[in-house]
Amino acid sequence: MQFYWICIFFLSWTGLYKMFQQTFFYKKNKEKIYRNYISATHSVGSIFLCLGIIYINEKSIFLLFYYLTSYFVWDSIYIIFNRKKKEIAYLFHHGVAIYMLQIMYQTMFQTELQPNISDTLVTFFLFGELSNIPLYVVYWKLK
């Protein structure tokens, strides 16, 4: 069941990237813009999921786990296969984020730890993604 969710979201990121290519008439120099759109979509989706977990239903934390993990895996594969040497640091960032997500997901099932660790990490991801929003707007305005 877990692998199923990763695959669904992973294919969604690939489909979204292809959609941006088709919609905005693919040009080689616009590749960074497409990836900026994908990253912004990832951030906005993450924000809504985090808010939903905090204010509505904390049991849907598994959805946040698969959503974020699939994006980090997709972006890492993109960086590796497209030989984006300037973006190698993102691989470390993605690895740390996936590790933190794994801790958050595992502690969800341990009731004595869950309120402390999972809530803290969801809040951490929320503020991390909120802080990214101005970066996407500035990048889009500059291009």
PDB file of C-alpha atoms in Angstrom:
ATOM      1  CA  MET A   1       0.000   0.000   0.000  1.00  0.00           C
ATOM      2  CA  GLN A   2       2.793   2.455   0.826  1.00  0.00           C
ATOM      3  CA  PHE A   3       4.596   1.943  -2.471  1.00  0.00           C
ATOM      4  CA  TYR A   4       1.303   2.557  -4.281  1.00  0.00           C
ATOM      5  CA  TRP A   5       0.994   6.077  -2.847  1.00  0.00           C
ATOM      6  CA  ILE A   6       4.601   6.942  -3.662  1.00  0.00           C
ATOM      7  CA  CYS A   7       4.056   5.822  -7.277  1.00  0.00           C
ATOM      8  CA  ILE A   8       0.814   7.772  -7.646  1.00  0.00           C
ATOM      9  CA  PHE A   9       2.338  11.010  -6.392  1.00  0.00           C
ATOM     10  CA  PHE A  10       5.608  10.431  -8.259  1.00  0.00           C
ATOM     11  CA  LEU A  11       3.727  10.043 -11.532  1.00  0.00           C
ATOM     12  CA  SER A  12       1.740  13.158 -10.683  1.00  0.00           C
ATOM     13  CA  TRP A  13       4.937  15.242 -10.495  1.00  0.00           C
ATOM     14  CA  THR A  14       6.105  13.843 -13.829  1.00  0.00           C
ATOM     15  CA  GLY A  15       2.710  14.559 -15.379  1.00  0.00           C
ATOM     16  CA  LEU A  16       2.674  18.087 -13.990  1.00  0.00           C
ATOM     17  CA  TYR A  17       6.129  18.761 -15.425  1.00  0.00           C
ATOM     18  CA  LYS A  18       5.033  17.476 -18.840  1.00  0.00           C
ATOM     19  CA  MET A  19       1.861  19.562 -18.632  1.00  0.00           C
ATOM     20  CA  PHE A  20       3.884  22.723 -17.995  1.00  0.00           C
ATOM     21  CA  GLN A  21       6.091  21.876 -20.958  1.00  0.00           C
ATOM     22  CA  GLN A  22       3.078  21.459 -23.248  1.00  0.00           C
ATOM     23  CA  THR A  23       1.150  24.433 -21.893  1.00  0.00           C
ATOM     24  CA  PHE A  24       3.985  26.926 -22.061  1.00  0.00           C
ATOM     25  CA  PHE A  25       5.509  25.660 -25.330  1.00  0.00           C
ATOM     26  CA  TYR A  26       8.691  23.968 -24.268  1.00  0.00           C
ATOM     27  CA  LYS A  27      11.837  26.010 -24.682  1.00  0.00           C
ATOM     28  CA  LYS A  28      15.166  24.879 -23.319  1.00  0.00           C
ATOM     29  CA  ASN A  29      15.777  28.138 -21.468  1.00  0.00           C
ATOM     30  CA  LYS A  30      12.363  27.909 -19.773  1.00  0.00           C
ATOM     31  CA  GLU A  31      13.169  24.643 -17.985  1.00  0.00           C
ATOM     32  CA  LYS A  32      13.954  26.492 -14.745  1.00  0.00           C
ATOM     33  CA  ILE A  33      10.593  28.249 -14.923  1.00  0.00           C
ATOM     34  CA  TYR A  34       8.780  24.895 -15.235  1.00  0.00           C
ATOM     35  CA  ARG A  35      10.644  23.527 -12.247  1.00  0.00           C
ATOM     36  CA  ASN A  36       9.865  26.706 -10.315  1.00  0.00           C
ATOM     37  CA  TYR A  37       6.154  26.112 -11.009  1.00  0.00           C
ATOM     38  CA  ILE A  38       6.472  22.523  -9.835  1.00  0.00           C
ATOM     39  CA  SER A  39       8.295  23.589  -6.666  1.00  0.00           C
ATOM     40  CA  ALA A  40       5.657  26.236  -5.984  1.00  0.00           C
ATOM     41  CA  THR A  41       2.897  23.646  -6.497  1.00  0.00           C
ATOM     42  CA  HIS A  42       4.724  21.375  -4.056  1.00  0.00           C
ATOM     43  CA  SER A  43       4.983  24.157  -1.467  1.00  0.00           C
ATOM     44  CA  VAL A  44       1.362  25.269  -1.730  1.00  0.00           C
ATOM     45  CA  GLY A  45       0.130  21.669  -1.520  1.00  0.00           C
ATOM     46  CA  SER A  46       2.377  21.054   1.473  1.00  0.00           C
ATOM     47  CA  ILE A  47       1.066  24.148   3.234  1.00  0.00           C
ATOM     48  CA  PHE A  48      -2.547  23.042   2.785  1.00  0.00           C
ATOM     49  CA  LEU A  49      -1.753  19.509   3.948  1.00  0.00           C
ATOM     50  CA  CYS A  50       0.106  20.781   7.034  1.00  0.00           C
ATOM     51  CA  LEU A  51      -2.737  23.141   7.931  1.00  0.00           C
ATOM     52  CA  GLY A  52      -5.209  20.312   7.446  1.00  0.00           C
ATOM     53  CA  ILE A  53      -3.220  18.083   9.787  1.00  0.00           C
ATOM     54  CA  ILE A  54      -2.866  20.796  12.422  1.00  0.00           C
ATOM     55  CA  TYR A  55      -6.438  22.100  12.391  1.00  0.00           C
ATOM     56  CA  ILE A  56      -8.647  19.328  10.997  1.00  0.00           C
ATOM     57  CA  ASN A  57      -7.349  15.769  11.133  1.00  0.00           C
ATOM     58  CA  GLU A  58      -3.910  14.772  12.328  1.00  0.00           C
ATOM     59  CA  LYS A  59      -4.497  11.196  11.165  1.00  0.00           C
ATOM     60  CA  SER A  60      -3.994  12.298   7.547  1.00  0.00           C
ATOM     61  CA  ILE A  61      -0.290  12.755   8.237  1.00  0.00           C
ATOM     62  CA  PHE A  62       0.366   9.775   5.949  1.00  0.00           C
ATOM     63  CA  LEU A  63      -0.840  11.865   2.999  1.00  0.00           C
ATOM     64  CA  LEU A  64       1.711  14.578   3.815  1.00  0.00           C
ATOM     65  CA  PHE A  65       4.416  11.927   4.110  1.00  0.00           C
ATOM     66  CA  TYR A  66       3.726  10.470   0.651  1.00  0.00           C
ATOM     67  CA  TYR A  67       3.156  13.852  -0.991  1.00  0.00           C
ATOM     68  CA  LEU A  68       6.447  15.298   0.245  1.00  0.00           C
ATOM     69  CA  THR A  69       8.499  12.125  -0.153  1.00  0.00           C
ATOM     70  CA  SER A  70       7.344  11.637  -3.730  1.00  0.00           C
ATOM     71  CA  TYR A  71       8.322  15.207  -4.635  1.00  0.00           C
ATOM     72  CA  PHE A  72      11.750  14.893  -3.038  1.00  0.00           C
ATOM     73  CA  VAL A  73      12.366  11.579  -4.834  1.00  0.00           C
ATOM     74  CA  TRP A  74      11.124  13.002  -8.160  1.00  0.00           C
ATOM     75  CA  ASP A  75      13.303  16.105  -7.881  1.00  0.00           C
ATOM     76  CA  SER A  76      16.345  14.054  -6.834  1.00  0.00           C
ATOM     77  CA  ILE A  77      15.946  11.753  -9.829  1.00  0.00           C
ATOM     78  CA  TYR A  78      15.517  14.779 -12.086  1.00  0.00           C
ATOM     79  CA  ILE A  79      18.737  16.332 -10.745  1.00  0.00           C
ATOM     80  CA  ILE A  80      20.703  13.095 -11.161  1.00  0.00           C
ATOM     81  CA  PHE A  81      19.477  12.136 -14.631  1.00  0.00           C
ATOM     82  CA  ASN A  82      19.748  15.671 -16.019  1.00  0.00           C
ATOM     83  CA  ARG A  83      23.216  16.140 -14.525  1.00  0.00           C
ATOM     84  CA  LYS A  84      22.370  19.330 -12.684  1.00  0.00           C
ATOM     85  CA  LYS A  85      25.739  19.770 -10.986  1.00  0.00           C
ATOM     86  CA  LYS A  86      24.796  23.148  -9.524  1.00  0.00           C
ATOM     87  CA  GLU A  87      21.886  21.504  -7.706  1.00  0.00           C
ATOM     88  CA  ILE A  88      23.762  18.649  -6.010  1.00  0.00           C
ATOM     89  CA  ALA A  89      23.198  20.294  -2.593  1.00  0.00           C
ATOM     90  CA  TYR A  90      19.471  19.699  -3.074  1.00  0.00           C
ATOM     91  CA  LEU A  91      20.140  15.958  -2.905  1.00  0.00           C
ATOM     92  CA  PHE A  92      21.396  16.408   0.654  1.00  0.00           C
ATOM     93  CA  HIS A  93      18.413  18.652   1.453  1.00  0.00           C
ATOM     94  CA  HIS A  94      15.994  16.055   0.055  1.00  0.00           C
ATOM     95  CA  GLY A  95      17.693  13.242   1.949  1.00  0.00           C
ATOM     96  CA  VAL A  96      17.447  15.083   5.279  1.00  0.00           C
ATOM     97  CA  ALA A  97      13.820  16.011   4.599  1.00  0.00           C
ATOM     98  CA  ILE A  98      12.908  12.396   3.772  1.00  0.00           C
ATOM     99  CA  TYR A  99      14.651  11.241   6.950  1.00  0.00           C
ATOM    100  CA  MET A 100      12.657  13.755   9.017  1.00  0.00           C
ATOM    101  CA  LEU A 101       9.449  12.683   7.277  1.00  0.00           C
ATOM    102  CA  GLN A 102      10.233   9.066   8.100  1.00  0.00           C
ATOM    103  CA  ILE A 103      10.633   9.970  11.788  1.00  0.00           C
ATOM    104  CA  MET A 104       7.361  11.908  11.688  1.00  0.00           C
ATOM    105  CA  TYR A 105       5.535   9.027  10.023  1.00  0.00           C
ATOM    106  CA  GLN A 106       6.909   6.391  12.399  1.00  0.00           C
ATOM    107  CA  THR A 107       6.128   8.387  15.550  1.00  0.00           C
ATOM    108  CA  MET A 108       2.533   8.800  14.397  1.00  0.00           C
ATOM    109  CA  PHE A 109       1.932   5.229  15.559  1.00  0.00           C
ATOM    110  CA  GLN A 110       3.664   5.666  18.930  1.00  0.00           C
ATOM    111  CA  THR A 111       1.102   7.519  21.014  1.00  0.00           C
ATOM    112  CA  GLU A 112       3.514   8.567  23.757  1.00  0.00           C
ATOM    113  CA  LEU A 113       5.827  10.291  21.256  1.00  0.00           C
ATOM    114  CA  GLN A 114       3.377  11.390  18.581  1.00  0.00           C
ATOM    115  CA  PRO A 115       2.132  14.696  20.011  1.00  0.00           C
ATOM    116  CA  ASN A 116       5.652  15.957  20.636  1.00  0.00           C
ATOM    117  CA  ILE A 117       7.624  14.866  17.592  1.00  0.00           C
ATOM    118  CA  SER A 118       5.028  14.644  14.817  1.00  0.00           C
ATOM    119  CA  ASP A 119       3.353  17.952  15.667  1.00  0.00           C
ATOM    120  CA  THR A 120       6.712  19.680  15.871  1.00  0.00           C
ATOM    121  CA  LEU A 121       7.824  18.303  12.503  1.00  0.00           C
ATOM    122  CA  VAL A 122       4.529  19.180  10.795  1.00  0.00           C
ATOM    123  CA  THR A 123       4.883  22.732  12.120  1.00  0.00           C
ATOM    124  CA  PHE A 124       8.507  22.763  10.959  1.00  0.00           C
ATOM    125  CA  PHE A 125       7.501  21.712   7.429  1.00  0.00           C
ATOM    126  CA  LEU A 126       4.670  24.266   7.425  1.00  0.00           C
ATOM    127  CA  PHE A 127       6.952  27.182   8.260  1.00  0.00           C
ATOM    128  CA  GLY A 128       9.645  25.884   5.927  1.00  0.00           C
ATOM    129  CA  GLU A 129       7.222  25.825   3.004  1.00  0.00           C
ATOM    130  CA  LEU A 130       5.694  29.177   3.940  1.00  0.00           C
ATOM    131  CA  SER A 131       9.160  30.717   3.855  1.00  0.00           C
ATOM    132  CA  ASN A 132       9.672  29.386   0.314  1.00  0.00           C
ATOM    133  CA  ILE A 133       6.660  31.173  -1.208  1.00  0.00           C
ATOM    134  CA  PRO A 134       8.376  34.596  -1.560  1.00  0.00           C
ATOM    135  CA  LEU A 135      11.324  32.883  -3.278  1.00  0.00           C
ATOM    136  CA  TYR A 136       9.082  31.490  -6.030  1.00  0.00           C
ATOM    137  CA  VAL A 137       7.435  34.859  -6.624  1.00  0.00           C
ATOM    138  CA  VAL A 138      10.759  36.695  -6.784  1.00  0.00           C
ATOM    139  CA  TYR A 139      12.249  34.086  -9.139  1.00  0.00           C
ATOM    140  CA  TRP A 140       9.212  34.277 -11.411  1.00  0.00           C
ATOM    141  CA  LYS A 141       9.357  38.109 -11.470  1.00  0.00           C
ATOM    142  CA  LEU A 142      13.079  38.073 -12.311  1.00  0.00           C
ATOM    143  CA  LYS A 143      12.626  35.662 -15.236  1.00  0.00           C
TER     144      LYS A 143
END
